[in-house]
CSV table of C-alpha atoms and ligand atoms in Angstrom, one decimal:
chain,number,residue,atom,x,y,z
A,1,MET,CA,7.0,60.9,37.6
A,2,ARG,CA,8.2,60.3,41.1
A,3,GLY,CA,9.7,62.5,43.8
A,4,ILE,CA,10.3,62.8,47.4
A,5,GLN,CA,7.3,64.4,49.0
A,6,VAL,CA,6.9,65.7,52.5
A,7,HIS,CA,3.3,65.6,53.9
A,8,ARG,CA,4.2,66.7,57.4
A,9,PHE,CA,7.2,68.4,59.0
A,10,GLY,CA,9.4,66.2,61.1
A,11,GLY,CA,12.4,63.9,61.1
A,12,PRO,CA,14.1,62.5,58.0
A,13,GLU,CA,11.5,59.7,57.9
A,14,VAL,CA,8.8,62.1,56.7
A,15,MET,CA,10.4,62.0,53.3
A,16,ALA,CA,9.1,59.2,51.0
A,17,LEU,CA,8.9,58.7,47.3
A,18,HIS,CA,5.4,59.5,45.8
A,19,PRO,CA,4.0,59.7,42.3
A,20,ILE,CA,3.8,63.4,41.4
A,21,GLU,CA,2.1,65.1,38.5
A,22,ARG,CA,4.4,65.7,35.6
A,23,PRO,CA,5.3,69.4,35.3
A,24,VAL,CA,4.7,71.3,32.0
A,25,ALA,CA,6.8,74.4,31.1
A,26,ASP,CA,4.8,77.6,30.9
A,27,ALA,CA,6.2,80.7,29.1
A,28,GLY,CA,9.7,81.4,30.3
A,29,GLU,CA,10.0,78.1,32.1
A,30,VAL,CA,12.1,74.9,31.5
A,31,VAL,CA,11.4,71.3,32.5
A,32,ILE,CA,14.6,69.3,33.4
A,33,GLU,CA,15.1,65.6,33.7
A,34,VAL,CA,16.9,65.7,37.0
A,35,ARG,CA,20.0,63.4,37.2
A,36,ALA,CA,21.3,64.6,40.6
A,37,ALA,CA,20.0,66.8,43.3
A,38,GLY,CA,22.0,68.7,45.9
A,39,VAL,CA,21.3,68.3,49.6
A,40,ASN,CA,21.8,71.5,51.5
A,41,PRO,CA,21.6,71.8,55.3
A,42,VAL,CA,18.7,74.3,54.8
A,43,ASP,CA,16.7,71.4,53.3
A,44,THR,CA,16.9,69.6,56.6
A,45,TYR,CA,15.9,72.7,58.6
A,46,ILE,CA,12.8,73.2,56.4
A,47,ARG,CA,11.8,69.5,56.5
A,48,SER,CA,12.0,69.6,60.3
A,49,GLY,CA,9.6,72.6,60.5
A,50,ALA,CA,12.2,74.6,62.4
A,51,TYR,CA,12.8,77.3,59.8
A,52,ALA,CA,11.4,80.8,59.3
A,53,ARG,CA,10.3,80.2,55.7
A,54,LEU,CA,8.2,77.1,55.4
A,55,PRO,CA,6.5,75.8,52.2
A,56,ALA,CA,2.8,74.8,52.1
A,57,LEU,CA,2.4,71.0,52.6
A,58,PRO,CA,2.9,68.7,50.8
A,59,TYR,CA,6.1,69.8,49.0
A,60,VAL,CA,9.1,68.3,47.3
A,61,PRO,CA,12.3,69.5,48.9
A,62,GLY,CA,15.5,70.6,47.2
A,63,TRP,CA,16.9,73.8,45.6
A,64,ASP,CA,19.8,72.6,43.6
A,65,GLY,CA,20.1,70.0,40.8
A,66,ALA,CA,21.5,69.1,37.5
A,67,GLY,CA,20.2,67.2,34.5
A,68,VAL,CA,19.0,67.5,30.9
A,69,VAL,CA,16.5,69.9,29.5
A,70,VAL,CA,13.5,68.0,28.2
A,71,GLU,CA,11.1,71.0,27.5
A,72,ALA,CA,11.6,74.7,27.0
A,73,GLY,CA,8.5,76.8,27.2
A,74,PRO,CA,7.6,79.7,24.9
A,75,GLY,CA,10.0,82.6,25.0
A,76,VAL,CA,12.9,80.6,26.4
A,77,ASP,CA,16.1,81.1,24.3
A,78,ARG,CA,18.8,80.5,26.9
A,79,VAL,CA,18.6,76.7,26.8
A,80,ARG,CA,16.9,74.1,24.6
A,81,ALA,CA,15.9,70.4,24.9
A,82,GLY,CA,18.9,68.2,25.2
A,83,ASP,CA,21.2,70.7,26.9
A,84,ARG,CA,23.1,69.6,30.0
A,85,VAL,CA,22.4,72.1,32.8
A,86,TYR,CA,22.5,72.8,36.5
A,87,PHE,CA,19.8,74.7,38.2
A,88,SER,CA,19.4,76.6,41.5
A,89,GLY,CA,15.7,77.1,42.5
A,90,THR,CA,12.5,75.8,40.9
A,91,VAL,CA,9.3,77.7,40.0
A,92,ALA,CA,7.9,79.1,43.2
A,93,GLY,CA,4.5,78.1,44.4
A,94,ARG,CA,4.3,74.7,42.6
A,95,GLY,CA,5.6,72.8,45.6
A,96,VAL,CA,8.1,70.8,43.5
A,97,GLY,CA,11.8,71.1,44.3
A,98,ALA,CA,14.8,69.3,43.1
A,99,TYR,CA,14.3,65.9,44.8
A,100,ALA,CA,12.2,64.6,41.9
A,101,GLU,CA,12.7,63.0,38.5
A,102,LEU,CA,11.6,66.2,36.8
A,103,ALA,CA,12.0,69.8,37.9
A,104,CYS,CA,10.3,72.9,36.5
A,105,CYS,CA,12.5,76.1,36.7
A,106,ARG,CA,12.4,79.6,35.4
A,107,ALA,CA,14.8,79.9,32.6
A,108,ASP,CA,17.0,82.3,34.6
A,109,GLN,CA,17.5,79.6,37.3
A,110,VAL,CA,19.1,77.3,34.8
A,111,PHE,CA,22.8,77.4,33.7
A,112,PRO,CA,25.0,75.4,31.2
A,113,LEU,CA,26.8,72.5,32.9
A,114,PRO,CA,30.3,72.3,31.4
A,115,GLY,CA,31.2,68.9,29.9
A,116,ARG,CA,34.1,68.4,32.4
A,117,LEU,CA,31.6,68.3,35.3
A,118,SER,CA,29.3,65.3,36.2
A,119,PHE,CA,25.7,65.8,37.0
A,120,ALA,CA,26.5,65.1,40.7
A,121,GLN,CA,29.1,67.9,40.6
A,122,GLY,CA,26.5,70.1,38.9
A,123,ALA,CA,24.1,69.5,41.7
A,124,ALA,CA,26.8,70.8,44.1
A,125,ILE,CA,27.1,74.2,42.5
A,126,GLY,CA,24.0,76.3,43.2
A,127,VAL,CA,23.6,77.3,46.8
A,128,PRO,CA,27.1,76.5,47.9
A,129,TYR,CA,29.0,78.5,45.3
A,130,ALA,CA,26.5,81.4,45.3
A,131,THR,CA,26.8,81.5,49.1
A,132,ALA,CA,30.6,81.4,49.1
A,133,HIS,CA,30.7,84.1,46.3
A,134,ARG,CA,28.3,86.4,48.2
A,135,ALA,CA,30.1,86.0,51.4
A,136,LEU,CA,33.6,86.6,50.0
A,137,PHE,CA,32.9,89.4,47.5
A,138,HIS,CA,29.5,91.0,48.2
A,139,ARG,CA,29.8,91.0,52.0
A,140,ALA,CA,33.5,90.8,52.9
A,141,GLY,CA,34.8,92.7,49.8
A,142,ALA,CA,37.6,90.2,49.4
A,143,ARG,CA,40.6,91.5,47.4
A,144,ALA,CA,43.6,89.8,45.9
A,145,GLY,CA,46.5,89.7,48.2
A,146,GLU,CA,44.4,89.5,51.4
A,147,THR,CA,44.3,86.5,53.7
A,148,ALA,CA,41.1,84.6,54.2
A,149,LEU,CA,40.2,82.0,56.8
A,150,VAL,CA,37.4,79.6,55.7
A,151,HIS,CA,36.3,78.4,59.2
A,152,GLY,CA,34.7,75.1,58.2
A,153,ALA,CA,36.3,74.5,54.8
A,154,SER,CA,35.5,70.8,54.3
A,155,GLY,CA,31.8,71.1,53.5
A,156,ALA,CA,30.0,72.3,50.4
A,157,VAL,CA,30.2,76.1,51.0
A,158,GLY,CA,33.6,75.9,52.6
A,159,LEU,CA,35.2,74.1,49.6
A,160,ALA,CA,33.6,76.6,47.2
A,161,ALA,CA,34.9,79.4,49.3
A,162,VAL,CA,38.4,78.0,49.3
A,163,GLN,CA,38.4,77.5,45.5
A,164,LEU,CA,36.9,81.0,44.8
A,165,ALA,CA,39.3,82.8,47.2
A,166,LEU,CA,42.3,81.0,45.6
A,167,ALA,CA,41.1,81.8,42.2
A,168,HIS,CA,40.9,85.5,43.1
A,169,GLY,CA,44.5,85.7,44.4
A,170,LEU,CA,43.9,85.5,48.2
A,171,THR,CA,46.0,83.5,50.6
A,172,VAL,CA,43.7,80.9,52.0
A,173,LEU,CA,43.6,79.1,55.3
A,174,GLY,CA,40.9,76.5,55.9
A,175,THR,CA,39.8,74.3,58.8
A,176,ALA,CA,38.2,70.9,59.0
A,177,GLY,CA,37.2,68.5,61.7
A,178,SER,CA,38.4,65.2,60.3
A,179,ASP,CA,41.6,63.9,58.6
A,180,ALA,CA,39.7,63.3,55.4
A,181,GLY,CA,38.3,66.8,55.5
A,182,ARG,CA,41.7,68.4,56.1
A,183,ARG,CA,43.3,66.3,53.3
A,184,LEU,CA,40.6,67.5,50.9
A,185,VAL,CA,41.1,71.2,51.8
A,186,ARG,CA,44.8,70.8,51.4
A,187,GLU,CA,44.2,69.1,47.9
A,188,GLN,CA,42.3,72.3,46.9
A,189,GLY,CA,45.5,74.2,47.3
A,190,ALA,CA,44.8,76.0,50.7
A,191,HIS,CA,48.0,77.6,52.0
A,192,GLY,CA,47.3,76.4,55.6
A,193,VAL,CA,45.0,73.7,57.0
A,194,MET,CA,44.0,73.5,60.6
A,195,SER,CA,41.7,71.5,62.8
A,196,HIS,CA,38.7,73.4,64.2
A,197,GLY,CA,38.3,70.6,66.8
A,198,ASP,CA,41.7,71.5,68.3
A,199,PRO,CA,41.5,74.5,70.6
A,200,GLY,CA,45.1,75.3,69.5
A,201,HIS,CA,44.1,76.0,66.0
A,202,LEU,CA,43.5,79.7,66.7
A,203,ALA,CA,47.1,80.1,67.8
A,204,GLU,CA,48.2,78.2,64.7
A,205,ILE,CA,46.3,80.6,62.5
A,206,LEU,CA,47.8,83.7,64.2
A,207,ALA,CA,51.3,82.1,63.9
A,208,PHE,CA,50.7,81.5,60.2
A,209,THR,CA,50.1,85.2,59.8
A,210,ASP,CA,53.1,86.2,62.0
A,211,GLY,CA,50.6,87.5,64.6
A,212,ARG,CA,48.9,90.0,62.2
A,213,GLY,CA,45.7,88.0,61.8
A,214,VAL,CA,43.5,87.3,58.8
A,215,ASP,CA,41.7,90.0,56.7
A,216,LEU,CA,38.5,88.0,56.4
A,217,ILE,CA,36.8,85.0,57.8
A,218,VAL,CA,34.0,83.0,56.2
A,219,GLU,CA,32.4,81.4,59.3
A,220,MET,CA,30.3,78.2,59.1
A,221,LEU,CA,29.6,77.8,62.8
A,222,ALA,CA,29.5,81.3,64.4
A,223,ASN,CA,27.8,80.1,67.6
A,224,VAL,CA,31.0,78.2,68.4
A,225,ASN,CA,33.7,80.4,66.9
A,226,LEU,CA,32.6,84.1,66.7
A,227,ASP,CA,34.4,85.3,69.8
A,228,GLY,CA,37.6,83.5,68.8
A,229,ASP,CA,37.3,84.9,65.3
A,230,LEU,CA,37.4,88.4,66.7
A,231,ASP,CA,40.9,87.6,68.1
A,232,LEU,CA,42.0,86.3,64.7
A,233,LEU,CA,41.1,89.4,62.6
A,234,ALA,CA,43.7,91.8,61.4
A,235,PRO,CA,43.0,95.5,61.6
A,236,GLY,CA,40.1,96.3,59.4
A,237,GLY,CA,39.2,92.6,59.3
A,238,ARG,CA,35.7,91.2,58.5
A,239,VAL,CA,34.0,88.1,59.6
A,240,VAL,CA,31.0,86.9,57.6
A,241,VAL,CA,28.5,84.8,59.4
A,242,VAL,CA,27.3,82.1,57.0
A,243,GLY,CA,26.3,79.4,59.4
A,244,SER,CA,25.2,79.5,63.0
A,245,ARG,CA,23.2,76.9,65.0
A,246,GLY,CA,22.8,78.6,68.4
A,247,ARG,CA,23.7,81.6,70.6
A,248,VAL,CA,27.2,82.8,71.6
A,249,GLU,CA,28.7,85.4,73.9
A,250,ILE,CA,31.2,87.7,72.4
A,251,ASP,CA,33.3,90.6,73.7
A,252,PRO,CA,32.4,93.5,71.5
A,253,ARG,CA,35.4,95.4,72.8
A,254,LYS,CA,37.6,93.2,70.5
A,255,THR,CA,36.1,95.0,67.5
A,256,MET,CA,37.0,98.5,68.6
A,257,GLY,CA,40.8,98.9,68.3
A,258,LYS,CA,40.9,96.9,65.1
A,259,GLU,CA,37.7,98.4,63.7
A,260,SER,CA,36.7,95.0,62.6
A,261,ALA,CA,33.2,94.1,61.4
A,262,ILE,CA,30.8,91.2,61.9
A,263,LEU,CA,28.7,90.8,58.8
A,264,GLY,CA,25.6,88.6,58.5
A,265,MET,CA,24.9,86.9,55.2
A,266,SER,CA,21.8,85.2,53.8
A,267,LEU,CA,21.6,84.0,50.2
A,268,TRP,CA,17.8,84.6,50.3
A,269,ASN,CA,18.6,88.3,50.2
A,270,ALA,CA,20.2,88.0,46.8
A,271,GLY,CA,17.8,89.1,44.1
A,272,ASP,CA,17.3,87.4,40.8
A,273,ALA,CA,19.6,89.8,39.0
A,274,GLU,CA,22.4,89.4,41.5
A,275,LEU,CA,22.1,85.6,41.3
A,276,ARG,CA,22.3,85.6,37.6
A,277,GLU,CA,25.4,87.8,37.8
A,278,VAL,CA,27.0,85.4,40.3
A,279,HIS,CA,26.4,82.4,38.1
A,280,GLU,CA,27.8,84.3,35.1
A,281,ARG,CA,30.9,85.0,37.1
A,282,LEU,CA,31.2,81.3,38.1
A,283,ALA,CA,31.0,80.1,34.5
A,284,PRO,CA,34.6,80.6,33.4
A,285,GLY,CA,36.0,78.9,36.6
A,286,LEU,CA,33.6,76.0,36.2
A,287,ALA,CA,34.5,75.5,32.6
A,288,GLY,CA,38.2,76.1,33.0
A,289,GLY,CA,38.9,74.1,36.1
A,290,ALA,CA,39.5,76.7,38.8
A,291,LEU,CA,36.1,75.8,40.3
A,292,THR,CA,35.5,72.0,40.7
A,293,PRO,CA,32.7,71.0,43.0
A,294,VAL,CA,33.6,68.0,45.2
A,295,VAL,CA,31.0,65.4,45.8
A,296,GLY,CA,31.6,63.7,49.2
A,297,ALA,CA,28.6,61.2,49.3
A,298,GLU,CA,25.9,60.2,46.8
A,299,PHE,CA,22.7,58.5,47.9
A,300,PRO,CA,19.8,57.2,45.7
A,301,LEU,CA,16.8,59.5,45.6
A,302,ALA,CA,14.8,56.9,47.6
A,303,GLU,CA,17.3,57.3,50.4
A,304,ALA,CA,16.9,61.0,50.9
A,305,ALA,CA,16.4,60.4,54.6
A,306,ARG,CA,19.9,59.0,54.9
A,307,ALA,CA,21.3,61.9,52.9
A,308,HIS,CA,19.7,64.3,55.4
A,309,GLN,CA,21.3,62.5,58.3
A,310,ALA,CA,24.6,62.6,56.5
A,311,VAL,CA,24.6,66.3,55.8
A,312,LEU,CA,24.2,67.0,59.5
A,313,ALA,CA,26.5,64.3,60.8
A,314,GLY,CA,29.8,66.2,60.8
A,315,GLY,CA,33.1,64.9,59.3
A,316,ALA,CA,32.3,66.6,56.0
A,317,ALA,CA,34.4,65.9,53.0
A,318,GLY,CA,32.5,67.5,50.1
A,319,LYS,CA,28.9,67.8,49.1
A,320,VAL,CA,26.1,65.4,49.8
A,321,VAL,CA,24.0,64.7,46.6
A,322,LEU,CA,21.1,62.5,45.6
A,323,GLY,CA,21.5,60.4,42.4
A,324,VAL,CA,18.1,60.7,40.7
A,325,SER,CA,17.9,58.9,37.3
B,1,LIG,P1,28.2,71.1,55.1
B,1,LIG,O1,28.6,70.7,53.7
B,1,LIG,O2,27.4,70.2,56.0
B,1,LIG,O3,29.5,71.6,55.9
B,1,LIG,C1,29.4,72.0,57.2
B,1,LIG,C2,30.8,72.6,57.6
B,1,LIG,O4,30.8,73.1,58.9
B,1,LIG,C3,31.9,71.5,57.5
B,1,LIG,O5,33.0,72.0,56.8
B,1,LIG,C4,32.1,71.2,58.9
B,1,LIG,O6,33.4,70.7,59.2
B,1,LIG,C5,32.0,72.6,59.5
B,1,LIG,N1,32.1,72.7,60.9
B,1,LIG,C6,31.7,71.7,61.8
B,1,LIG,N2,32.0,72.1,63.1
B,1,LIG,C7,32.7,73.3,62.9
B,1,LIG,C8,33.4,74.2,63.9
B,1,LIG,N3,33.4,73.9,65.2
B,1,LIG,N4,34.0,75.3,63.3
B,1,LIG,C9,33.9,75.6,62.0
B,1,LIG,N5,33.3,74.8,61.1
B,1,LIG,C10,32.7,73.7,61.6
B,1,LIG,O7,27.2,72.4,55.0
B,1,LIG,P2,27.3,73.6,53.9
B,1,LIG,O8,26.3,73.4,52.8
B,1,LIG,O9,28.8,73.8,53.6
B,1,LIG,O10,26.8,74.8,54.8
B,1,LIG,C11,27.6,75.3,55.9
B,1,LIG,C12,26.8,76.1,56.8
B,1,LIG,O11,26.4,77.3,56.1
B,1,LIG,C13,25.5,75.5,57.3
B,1,LIG,O12,25.2,75.8,58.6
B,1,LIG,C14,24.4,76.0,56.4
B,1,LIG,O13,23.1,76.0,57.0
B,1,LIG,C15,24.9,77.4,56.2
B,1,LIG,N6,24.5,78.1,55.0
B,1,LIG,C16,24.1,79.4,55.1
B,1,LIG,C17,23.7,80.1,53.9
B,1,LIG,C18,23.4,81.5,54.1
B,1,LIG,O14,22.7,82.1,53.1
B,1,LIG,N7,23.8,82.2,55.1
B,1,LIG,C19,23.7,79.4,52.7
B,1,LIG,C20,24.1,78.1,52.6
B,1,LIG,C21,24.5,77.4,53.8
B,1,LIG,P3,33.7,69.2,59.7
B,1,LIG,O15,32.5,68.4,59.2
B,1,LIG,O16,35.0,68.8,59.0
B,1,LIG,O17,33.8,69.3,61.1
């Protein structure tokens, strides 16, 4: 089989198609014929070598994908050959991720893909929806009736957060940098849509809430927005830092009177049991239509380098995926 393999850390050009040994499912494992792979920003950080957790070289990038089960190892009863599935994570230590024609996963990393969703949409579920779920419910403790701001709603995690918050009865505001992004966020049903490129958007958000502020913020670019977020929070408000690409100065005094909280979030901290539970919770929404992944751009596997450029380019309007076979 073939897959994208990285032999040295560096720019997108270090990714090239290579022949790779065909995986075999051991006990408790599943081999999947990958039809689409999700491109997450973290894939680019790892590929560049500028990330705290780096795999041994060479490795095949990619965490998320969707496809058809071709082999279920001994002891696997959750799925069987022929099932349409999505997966999030592959067997650790083998150096083979999702950017390949075949992926080998632990059975508990594999979930049924509802018939209403394409493989490309399936590849957009894993990291984005688990991240959005963890940020909203595990960290921010989001409750029906509250108001959430998804600061950066046009990308993969942001759209998932908008859909999840709406499905749980929150009032949702979302921001995007482009017209296409804002249109998309509006189409999801967000109650208010603003432009994070417009310095006036903070005033617009406050005005939307009649000056009270929002109960929680899912923040995609904390190094730009965190200090302003503290002005937007209502009393008892929480901001969850999901994405940040640099340093920022904040005024901590802003947290005092409102007893607001800044909460970090890393999906890596979710254990296997928590992740399984999250995907169980996503299942009804994925099957029923409340959760519908949005694919913004699809590239062939051989053009993984272009996909990595696209995911960092800005002007997001959904998820970047690789079409595999
Ligand atoms: P993505 O699809 O590339 O989306 C990036 C989002 O950031 C877009 O909505 C983009 O909006 C928005 N953005 C750009 N400039 C912004 C600004 N000034 N203010 C607010 N938002 C802005 O990436 P993703 O997969 O959704 O991931 C989003 C971020 O979360 C990334 O930094 C990623 O590394 C991080 N992440 C963290 C975890 C974790 O465990 N903590 C897990 C997954 C992802 P426009 O393009 O419309 O401007």
